[in-house]
Each structure stands twice: as structure tokens, then as C-alpha cells.
Coordinates of C-alpha atoms in Angstrom, one line a residue:
M1 CA -16.7 -23.8 -2.3
S2 CA -17.3 -21.3 0.5
F3 CA -15.8 -17.8 0.4
I4 CA -13.5 -18.6 3.4
K5 CA -12.1 -21.7 1.5
I6 CA -11.5 -19.6 -1.6
Q7 CA -9.7 -17.0 0.5
K8 CA -7.5 -19.7 2.1
Q9 CA -6.8 -21.3 -1.3
L10 CA -5.8 -17.9 -2.7
A11 CA -3.6 -17.0 0.3
D12 CA -1.9 -20.4 0.1
H13 CA -1.2 -19.8 -3.6
L14 CA 0.2 -16.3 -3.0
R15 CA 2.5 -17.6 -0.3
N16 CA 3.8 -20.6 -2.3
P17 CA 2.6 -20.5 -5.9
D18 CA 4.9 -23.4 -6.8
V19 CA 3.0 -25.8 -4.5
H20 CA -0.5 -24.5 -4.2
S21 CA -2.9 -24.0 -7.1
P22 CA -5.0 -20.8 -7.2
P23 CA -8.8 -20.8 -7.2
E24 CA -10.4 -21.7 -10.5
N25 CA -11.5 -19.1 -13.1
I26 CA -9.0 -16.4 -12.0
E27 CA -6.9 -15.0 -14.9
D28 CA -3.2 -15.7 -14.3
R29 CA -2.4 -12.1 -15.3
R30 CA -4.5 -10.9 -12.3
L31 CA -3.0 -13.4 -10.0
N32 CA 0.5 -12.3 -11.0
I33 CA -0.3 -8.8 -9.8
Y34 CA -1.1 -10.1 -6.4
R35 CA 1.8 -12.5 -6.3
D36 CA 4.2 -9.6 -7.0
L37 CA 2.4 -7.3 -4.6
V38 CA 2.7 -9.7 -1.6
F39 CA 6.3 -10.6 -2.3
N40 CA 7.6 -7.2 -3.2
N41 CA 5.9 -5.5 -0.2
I42 CA 7.3 -8.0 2.3
E43 CA 10.8 -8.0 0.7
S44 CA 10.9 -4.2 0.7
F45 CA 10.0 -4.0 4.3
L46 CA 12.6 -6.7 5.3
S47 CA 15.4 -5.1 3.2
G48 CA 14.7 -1.8 4.9
G49 CA 14.4 -3.3 8.4
F50 CA 17.5 -5.5 8.0
P51 CA 19.8 -3.4 5.8
I52 CA 23.1 -5.0 7.0
L53 CA 21.7 -8.5 6.7
H54 CA 20.5 -7.7 3.2
S55 CA 23.9 -6.3 2.2
I56 CA 25.8 -9.5 3.0
Y57 CA 23.6 -11.8 0.9
S58 CA 23.8 -12.1 -2.8
E59 CA 20.6 -10.9 -4.4
E60 CA 19.6 -14.5 -5.3
N61 CA 20.1 -15.8 -1.8
W62 CA 18.4 -12.9 -0.2
L63 CA 15.3 -13.3 -2.4
N64 CA 15.3 -17.1 -1.6
L65 CA 15.4 -16.3 2.1
V66 CA 12.4 -13.9 1.8
R67 CA 10.5 -16.5 -0.2
D68 CA 11.2 -19.2 2.4
F69 CA 9.9 -16.8 5.1
I70 CA 6.7 -16.1 3.2
K71 CA 6.2 -19.8 2.4
I72 CA 6.5 -21.4 5.9
H73 CA 6.0 -18.7 8.6
K74 CA 2.5 -18.3 10.0
A75 CA 2.5 -14.7 11.2
E76 CA 0.7 -13.9 14.5
S77 CA 0.4 -10.2 13.8
P78 CA -1.3 -8.4 10.9
Y79 CA 0.7 -5.2 11.4
F80 CA 3.5 -4.3 8.9
L81 CA 5.6 -2.8 11.8
E82 CA 5.7 -6.2 13.3
I83 CA 7.0 -8.0 10.2
S84 CA 10.5 -7.6 11.5
Q85 CA 9.6 -9.4 14.7
E86 CA 7.9 -12.2 12.7
F87 CA 11.0 -12.5 10.5
L88 CA 13.2 -12.8 13.6
R89 CA 11.0 -15.5 15.0
Y90 CA 11.2 -17.4 11.7
L91 CA 15.0 -17.3 11.8
Q92 CA 15.1 -18.4 15.4
E93 CA 12.5 -21.2 15.2
E94 CA 11.9 -22.3 11.6
R95 CA 14.7 -21.5 9.3
V96 CA 16.6 -24.6 8.0
A97 CA 20.1 -23.3 7.6
E98 CA 21.5 -23.0 4.1
N99 CA 25.2 -22.8 3.1
S100 CA 24.6 -19.1 2.3
D101 CA 23.6 -18.4 5.9
P102 CA 26.3 -16.8 8.0
A103 CA 27.1 -18.2 11.5
F104 CA 26.0 -14.8 13.0
L105 CA 22.7 -14.7 11.1
I106 CA 20.3 -14.8 14.1
E107 CA 22.4 -12.5 16.3
L108 CA 22.8 -9.9 13.6
A109 CA 19.1 -10.1 12.8
H110 CA 18.2 -9.6 16.5
Y111 CA 20.5 -6.6 16.7
E112 CA 18.9 -4.9 13.7
W113 CA 15.4 -5.8 15.0
V114 CA 16.3 -4.1 18.4
E115 CA 17.1 -0.8 16.5
L116 CA 13.7 -0.9 14.9
A117 CA 11.9 -1.9 18.0
L118 CA 13.4 0.9 20.0
D119 CA 12.7 3.4 17.2
V120 CA 9.0 2.7 17.2
S121 CA 8.6 1.9 20.9
T122 CA 5.8 3.9 22.6
D123 CA 7.7 4.0 25.9
V124 CA 8.9 7.4 26.9
L125 CA 12.0 8.7 28.5
P126 CA 11.7 10.1 32.1
T127 CA 11.7 13.9 32.1
Q128 CA 14.8 15.7 33.1
D129 CA 13.3 16.8 36.4
K130 CA 13.3 13.1 37.3
C131 CA 17.1 12.9 37.1
V132 CA 18.6 12.2 40.5
E133 CA 21.1 14.9 41.6
D134 CA 23.3 12.6 43.6
L135 CA 23.9 9.3 41.9
L136 CA 25.6 7.8 45.0
E137 CA 23.1 8.8 47.7
Q138 CA 20.0 8.3 45.5
L139 CA 18.9 5.4 43.3
P140 CA 18.7 6.4 39.7
T141 CA 16.3 4.9 37.2
V142 CA 17.2 2.9 34.1
S143 CA 15.6 4.2 31.0
P144 CA 12.9 1.9 29.6
L145 CA 14.4 2.7 26.2
A146 CA 17.8 1.3 27.1
W147 CA 18.3 -2.4 26.4
C148 CA 21.3 -4.4 27.7
L149 CA 22.4 -7.0 25.2
S150 CA 25.1 -9.6 24.8
Y151 CA 26.2 -11.5 21.7
Q152 CA 28.8 -14.1 20.8
F153 CA 29.6 -12.0 17.7
P154 CA 30.5 -8.3 17.5
V155 CA 27.2 -7.6 15.6
H156 CA 27.7 -3.8 15.6
K157 CA 30.8 -4.2 13.4
I158 CA 29.5 -6.8 10.9
G159 CA 29.0 -5.7 7.3
P160 CA 30.0 -6.6 3.7
D161 CA 33.7 -6.1 4.6
Y162 CA 33.7 -7.9 8.0
Q163 CA 32.0 -11.3 8.3
P164 CA 33.6 -13.4 11.0
E165 CA 33.1 -17.2 10.6
T166 CA 33.6 -18.0 14.3
P167 CA 32.9 -15.9 17.4
P168 CA 35.9 -14.3 19.2
E169 CA 36.8 -15.6 22.7
S170 CA 35.1 -12.7 24.5
P171 CA 31.4 -11.9 24.1
T172 CA 30.2 -8.5 22.9
F173 CA 28.1 -6.4 25.4
L174 CA 26.1 -3.5 24.0
I175 CA 23.6 -1.0 25.4
V176 CA 21.2 0.0 22.6
Y177 CA 19.1 3.0 23.6
R178 CA 17.0 5.9 22.4
D179 CA 18.4 9.2 23.5
G180 CA 16.8 12.6 24.4
N181 CA 16.7 13.5 20.7
Q182 CA 14.7 10.3 19.9
Q183 CA 17.7 8.8 18.0
V184 CA 18.6 5.2 18.5
Q185 CA 22.2 4.8 19.6
F186 CA 24.5 2.0 20.8
M187 CA 27.3 1.9 23.3
E188 CA 29.9 -0.8 23.7
S189 CA 29.9 -2.0 27.2
N190 CA 31.1 -4.8 29.4
A191 CA 29.7 -7.4 31.8
V192 CA 30.4 -5.3 34.9
T193 CA 28.4 -2.3 33.6
I194 CA 25.6 -4.5 32.4
R195 CA 25.4 -6.1 35.8
L196 CA 25.4 -2.7 37.5
L197 CA 22.4 -1.6 35.4
N198 CA 20.6 -4.9 36.2
I199 CA 21.1 -4.3 39.9
I200 CA 19.8 -0.7 39.7
A201 CA 16.8 -1.8 37.6
A202 CA 15.9 -4.5 40.1
C203 CA 15.4 -1.8 42.7
E204 CA 16.7 -4.1 45.5
V205 CA 19.0 -1.4 46.8
D206 CA 18.2 2.1 47.8
S207 CA 21.1 4.1 46.3
G208 CA 23.7 4.1 43.6
K209 CA 26.4 3.6 46.2
A210 CA 24.6 0.5 47.6
A211 CA 24.3 -0.9 44.0
L212 CA 28.1 -0.4 43.5
Q213 CA 28.8 -2.0 46.9
C214 CA 26.6 -5.0 45.9
L215 CA 28.5 -5.3 42.7
A216 CA 31.8 -5.2 44.6
G217 CA 30.6 -8.0 46.8
E218 CA 29.6 -10.1 43.9
M219 CA 33.0 -9.5 42.2
Q220 CA 34.9 -10.0 45.5
H221 CA 36.7 -6.8 44.6
P222 CA 39.8 -6.2 46.8
N223 CA 39.1 -2.5 47.1
P224 CA 35.3 -1.7 47.1
D225 CA 35.9 2.0 47.6
E226 CA 37.9 2.2 44.5
L227 CA 35.2 0.4 42.5
V228 CA 32.6 2.8 44.0
Q229 CA 34.7 5.8 42.7
M230 CA 35.1 4.3 39.2
G231 CA 31.5 3.2 39.1
H232 CA 30.3 6.7 40.0
Q233 CA 32.1 8.0 36.9
I234 CA 30.5 5.4 34.7
M235 CA 27.0 6.2 36.2
R236 CA 27.5 9.9 35.3
Q237 CA 28.4 8.9 31.7
L238 CA 25.3 6.8 31.5
Q239 CA 23.2 9.6 32.9
Q240 CA 24.6 12.0 30.3
S241 CA 23.6 9.5 27.6
S242 CA 20.0 9.3 28.8
I243 CA 20.5 5.7 30.0
L244 CA 20.2 6.6 33.7
F245 CA 17.9 9.2 35.1

């Protein structure tokens, strides 16, 4: 047997030892070291990257979830920092739902992944001298480290003591961002603010006032000047939070 085939047989065994036999003439005591090493390293990374998700599973169900991920998912990245992204893809595309899986499983996993992705992102915040002085007359910039998100479930509230079985009537809008102190934060938001940020980010207007007027038109707001005034205050708050510059 070629070396490549032996490697493949060993890898298959380490991923799913109940189904795939190991290469011949390897002592089981040695194999067990590698079986534990592969599983424990991946489990440790996932429990650290998805602490809330981990906390709402029983230990048995969590370990079964990790084993299933290792068995069936073909990772496209060799980097440990991208295991969380691979795990999310497994949940979205390959996971066969179990009774122990909560209805909010994928949304909660995505939210926790976003926190990690922003924490390790190589994007940088604009410098303070790039901040516009007049948010109405100039067009601010949306931070590359601010992500606008919407979920059916209030994922930022979920934990061992709060696990809704059905989503509320209204979706949850969040802005998850890395601030000037390089800390990942989240801000509860709404559809109007998210739309405003999307208009600004598209750079299809030339000022903050024009963005607000565009928003007023889309909403068919009865008093556009009032919306511009309120929107100006919201933009100032977003700028103070390092979401707008």
C-alpha cells in the first residue's frame, strides 16, 4: 500500500474509528493517543469558540455533536482559526437535526462565529482623522468591522436560562462591531437603522442628509425633516461607537 493510501486510511480511522479500520500493524495504544488528540483538540476549540451553544447542550449531546462534525465534514481549510467557520458550514449544510438540537441552533452558532470572526479580522478601523465633522453635509464611512445582522431569534439573549422554542413575532436586528479598544461589542438595532447603514455603505448618495432623505422616501415618511433630525442623532451615536467614521 502506498504512503498516501496509508495516510488516508489512518485519517479515515481517526475521524470515524467505529466505521473505518486503521492501517495494519499499528499498536492500538498508539492509535488511541491520536484518536484522543484529534477529538480533544477539535472539541476544545469548538467549546471555546461556541461557549453559549456548548452550555445549552448536555455533555453527552455536545460530544455527539462534535463527533458527528468530525465524521462527516470535509474541511476546506487547514487552519485552526477557521474551524469555527467549518463548523458553521457543517451546521448549515450537513447536520441532520437531532431531538437535542434547539430551533435556534444555526442562528446562535452564526452569532457566536461572528464574534470570533470580528475578533481575529485583519481589517482595521479608519483613523480618527478620517471622521467626518459634519454628518449631514458629508458622507460618513461605515466601519469594515461593523456587521449588520438580522435573526429570527434574539440570539444575544439565549443561554441556559433562556431557550425559546419558537421565534418571536418581530426579528432581531443587531450591529456587531469591534470598537476603538479592539473589543467586540454588539448593539441592538432596528430595520430602519440597518437600512440607513446600508445606504451609506453603498455610497450612492453624497452626504448623510441625502442618505436620510433617501430613507425617508423609501419609508414614505410624512415628515422627512423630522426623520433627518432624529437620524442625525442616531448617526452621532453610531460615530461615537466607532461604527461610523
